[in-house]
């Protein structure tokens, strides 16, 4: 009986360590996470996430972080796959910062990595379009936003 007591203690320590490891690995990030620039692949189009000004990320409720090389890729991915979202962040078009979904708006730009033509800025910036309008434009670029969809 005395020999089994240390074995039980060791087993309990191992179980506690496994429980802690599982708990830590499933934890959701507290804020935006930096990708491995030029090595991370866009979760939608599989191109490398290289241009910081157009990067975006989602964090699902399981703690997984997916990166995108263009805000339009994020919209398309979420629309197609419907992940359970914990947080969404967009990289600022001109500043070295991430913007939470609740604080973002978009500036039309002539070029972006995948051609969606959207750059994230802080909501309230003059000349920008709100998040939902940007999402609609990315998912249906033929819709001019007035409810009329032109014939193709």
mmCIF file of C-alpha atoms in Angstrom:
data_model
loop_
_atom_site.group_PDB
_atom_site.id
_atom_site.type_symbol
_atom_site.label_atom_id
_atom_site.label_comp_id
_atom_site.label_asym_id
_atom_site.label_seq_id
_atom_site.Cartn_x
_atom_site.Cartn_y
_atom_site.Cartn_z
ATOM 1 C CA UNK A 1 0.000 0.000 0.000
ATOM 2 C CA UNK A 2 2.885 2.364 0.810
ATOM 3 C CA UNK A 3 4.397 1.831 -2.660
ATOM 4 C CA UNK A 4 1.180 2.817 -4.452
ATOM 5 C CA UNK A 5 0.856 6.144 -2.646
ATOM 6 C CA UNK A 6 3.756 7.809 -4.576
ATOM 7 C CA UNK A 7 2.378 6.365 -7.803
ATOM 8 C CA UNK A 8 -1.012 7.907 -7.075
ATOM 9 C CA UNK A 9 0.625 11.255 -6.271
ATOM 10 C CA UNK A 10 2.564 11.161 -9.534
ATOM 11 C CA UNK A 11 -0.591 10.249 -11.446
ATOM 12 C CA UNK A 12 -2.438 13.182 -9.862
ATOM 13 C CA UNK A 13 0.378 15.585 -10.767
ATOM 14 C CA UNK A 14 0.383 14.297 -14.349
ATOM 15 C CA UNK A 15 -3.409 14.645 -14.568
ATOM 16 C CA UNK A 16 -3.208 18.198 -13.210
ATOM 17 C CA UNK A 17 -0.511 19.064 -15.769
ATOM 18 C CA UNK A 18 -2.596 17.613 -18.615
ATOM 19 C CA UNK A 19 -5.676 19.509 -17.425
ATOM 20 C CA UNK A 20 -3.698 22.778 -17.263
ATOM 21 C CA UNK A 21 -2.200 22.169 -20.726
ATOM 22 C CA UNK A 22 -5.656 21.538 -22.193
ATOM 23 C CA UNK A 23 -7.044 24.601 -20.482
ATOM 24 C CA UNK A 24 -4.200 26.834 -21.732
ATOM 25 C CA UNK A 25 -4.299 25.508 -25.307
ATOM 26 C CA UNK A 26 -8.034 26.179 -25.629
ATOM 27 C CA UNK A 27 -7.813 29.705 -24.285
ATOM 28 C CA UNK A 28 -8.920 32.511 -26.533
ATOM 29 C CA UNK A 29 -6.527 35.395 -27.134
ATOM 30 C CA UNK A 30 -7.256 38.617 -25.240
ATOM 31 C CA UNK A 31 -6.589 40.806 -28.271
ATOM 32 C CA UNK A 32 -5.222 40.742 -31.805
ATOM 33 C CA UNK A 33 -2.439 38.279 -32.548
ATOM 34 C CA UNK A 34 0.449 39.031 -34.875
ATOM 35 C CA UNK A 35 0.746 36.549 -37.747
ATOM 36 C CA UNK A 36 4.059 35.199 -38.983
ATOM 37 C CA UNK A 37 4.316 37.804 -41.715
ATOM 38 C CA UNK A 38 5.190 36.409 -45.140
ATOM 39 C CA UNK A 39 4.754 32.840 -43.845
ATOM 40 C CA UNK A 40 1.144 32.691 -42.681
ATOM 41 C CA UNK A 41 -1.370 31.683 -45.354
ATOM 42 C CA UNK A 42 -4.683 33.412 -45.865
ATOM 43 C CA UNK A 43 -7.420 31.090 -44.566
ATOM 44 C CA UNK A 44 -9.535 31.894 -47.630
ATOM 45 C CA UNK A 45 -7.274 32.221 -50.709
ATOM 46 C CA UNK A 46 -4.065 30.598 -49.350
ATOM 47 C CA UNK A 47 -1.832 33.494 -50.451
ATOM 48 C CA UNK A 48 0.795 34.612 -47.943
ATOM 49 C CA UNK A 49 -0.237 37.300 -45.499
ATOM 50 C CA UNK A 50 2.398 39.865 -46.395
ATOM 51 C CA UNK A 51 0.918 43.331 -46.790
ATOM 52 C CA UNK A 52 0.268 44.479 -43.255
ATOM 53 C CA UNK A 53 -2.006 47.306 -44.391
ATOM 54 C CA UNK A 54 -4.609 44.798 -45.581
ATOM 55 C CA UNK A 55 -4.322 41.972 -43.047
ATOM 56 C CA UNK A 56 -7.285 40.783 -41.014
ATOM 57 C CA UNK A 57 -7.966 38.025 -38.517
ATOM 58 C CA UNK A 58 -10.780 36.163 -36.856
ATOM 59 C CA UNK A 59 -10.620 34.380 -33.537
ATOM 60 C CA UNK A 60 -13.206 31.653 -33.080
ATOM 61 C CA UNK A 61 -14.772 30.589 -29.819
ATOM 62 C CA UNK A 62 -12.356 27.637 -29.595
ATOM 63 C CA UNK A 63 -9.392 30.022 -29.581
ATOM 64 C CA UNK A 64 -8.266 29.346 -33.143
ATOM 65 C CA UNK A 65 -6.931 32.365 -35.027
ATOM 66 C CA UNK A 66 -7.279 32.573 -38.809
ATOM 67 C CA UNK A 67 -5.479 35.228 -40.824
ATOM 68 C CA UNK A 68 -6.437 36.868 -44.110
ATOM 69 C CA UNK A 69 -4.428 38.840 -46.645
ATOM 70 C CA UNK A 70 -7.351 41.087 -47.617
ATOM 71 C CA UNK A 71 -10.480 42.221 -45.718
ATOM 72 C CA UNK A 72 -12.558 40.857 -48.601
ATOM 73 C CA UNK A 73 -11.095 37.394 -48.036
ATOM 74 C CA UNK A 74 -12.235 37.580 -44.400
ATOM 75 C CA UNK A 75 -15.772 38.533 -45.478
ATOM 76 C CA UNK A 76 -15.895 35.721 -48.034
ATOM 77 C CA UNK A 77 -14.548 33.154 -45.556
ATOM 78 C CA UNK A 78 -17.024 34.107 -42.826
ATOM 79 C CA UNK A 79 -19.900 34.168 -45.340
ATOM 80 C CA UNK A 80 -18.995 30.752 -46.731
ATOM 81 C CA UNK A 81 -17.972 28.884 -43.590
ATOM 82 C CA UNK A 82 -19.885 30.663 -40.815
ATOM 83 C CA UNK A 83 -17.364 30.177 -38.013
ATOM 84 C CA UNK A 84 -18.416 30.947 -34.446
ATOM 85 C CA UNK A 85 -16.640 34.233 -33.887
ATOM 86 C CA UNK A 86 -15.061 35.400 -30.676
ATOM 87 C CA UNK A 87 -13.318 38.457 -32.160
ATOM 88 C CA UNK A 88 -12.531 40.069 -35.510
ATOM 89 C CA UNK A 89 -9.681 42.504 -36.182
ATOM 90 C CA UNK A 90 -8.522 44.436 -39.228
ATOM 91 C CA UNK A 91 -5.090 45.953 -39.687
ATOM 92 C CA UNK A 92 -5.188 49.745 -40.088
ATOM 93 C CA UNK A 93 -4.504 50.880 -43.646
ATOM 94 C CA UNK A 94 -1.947 53.513 -42.620
ATOM 95 C CA UNK A 95 -1.040 52.909 -38.973
ATOM 96 C CA UNK A 96 0.703 50.114 -37.143
ATOM 97 C CA UNK A 97 -2.367 48.892 -35.264
ATOM 98 C CA UNK A 98 -5.223 46.428 -35.308
ATOM 99 C CA UNK A 99 -8.799 47.730 -35.227
ATOM 100 C CA UNK A 100 -11.570 45.738 -33.568
ATOM 101 C CA UNK A 101 -14.618 45.031 -35.687
ATOM 102 C CA UNK A 102 -16.772 47.385 -33.601
ATOM 103 C CA UNK A 103 -14.444 50.316 -34.354
ATOM 104 C CA UNK A 104 -13.714 49.769 -38.044
ATOM 105 C CA UNK A 105 -14.784 51.453 -41.271
ATOM 106 C CA UNK A 106 -13.277 51.113 -44.733
ATOM 107 C CA UNK A 107 -11.712 53.399 -47.272
ATOM 108 C CA UNK A 108 -12.011 52.443 -50.906
ATOM 109 C CA UNK A 109 -8.523 51.864 -52.344
ATOM 110 C CA UNK A 110 -7.472 51.314 -55.925
ATOM 111 C CA UNK A 111 -5.536 48.135 -55.175
ATOM 112 C CA UNK A 112 -5.506 45.520 -52.427
ATOM 113 C CA UNK A 113 -3.873 42.069 -52.365
ATOM 114 C CA UNK A 114 -6.911 40.201 -53.716
ATOM 115 C CA UNK A 115 -8.591 43.126 -55.459
ATOM 116 C CA UNK A 116 -11.465 43.775 -53.073
ATOM 117 C CA UNK A 117 -10.339 47.416 -52.864
ATOM 118 C CA UNK A 118 -10.945 47.960 -49.133
ATOM 119 C CA UNK A 119 -8.583 49.352 -46.503
ATOM 120 C CA UNK A 120 -9.490 49.421 -42.810
ATOM 121 C CA UNK A 121 -9.483 52.686 -40.865
ATOM 122 C CA UNK A 122 -11.122 53.824 -37.639
ATOM 123 C CA UNK A 123 -14.862 54.405 -37.776
ATOM 124 C CA UNK A 124 -15.684 58.093 -38.031
ATOM 125 C CA UNK A 125 -12.950 58.836 -40.558
ATOM 126 C CA UNK A 126 -14.272 61.071 -43.332
ATOM 127 C CA UNK A 127 -15.063 59.431 -46.654
ATOM 128 C CA UNK A 128 -15.312 55.899 -45.321
ATOM 129 C CA UNK A 129 -17.940 53.219 -45.643
ATOM 130 C CA UNK A 130 -19.291 51.278 -42.661
ATOM 131 C CA UNK A 131 -18.463 47.632 -42.008
ATOM 132 C CA UNK A 132 -21.723 46.162 -43.315
ATOM 133 C CA UNK A 133 -21.535 48.186 -46.530
ATOM 134 C CA UNK A 134 -17.943 47.014 -47.043
ATOM 135 C CA UNK A 135 -18.995 43.417 -46.414
ATOM 136 C CA UNK A 136 -21.842 43.739 -48.930
ATOM 137 C CA UNK A 137 -19.539 45.258 -51.558
ATOM 138 C CA UNK A 138 -16.945 42.526 -51.069
ATOM 139 C CA UNK A 139 -19.465 39.718 -51.359
ATOM 140 C CA UNK A 140 -21.339 41.232 -54.307
ATOM 141 C CA UNK A 141 -19.157 43.720 -56.173
ATOM 142 C CA UNK A 142 -21.866 44.196 -58.839
ATOM 143 C CA UNK A 143 -24.336 45.626 -56.313
ATOM 144 C CA UNK A 144 -23.927 49.433 -56.324
ATOM 145 C CA UNK A 145 -25.534 49.706 -52.894
ATOM 146 C CA UNK A 146 -28.825 51.245 -53.934
ATOM 147 C CA UNK A 147 -30.729 47.971 -53.836
ATOM 148 C CA UNK A 148 -30.520 47.624 -57.606
ATOM 149 C CA UNK A 149 -28.318 44.848 -58.917
ATOM 150 C CA UNK A 150 -27.362 45.443 -62.546
ATOM 151 C CA UNK A 151 -27.851 42.686 -65.116
ATOM 152 C CA UNK A 152 -24.662 40.822 -65.988
#
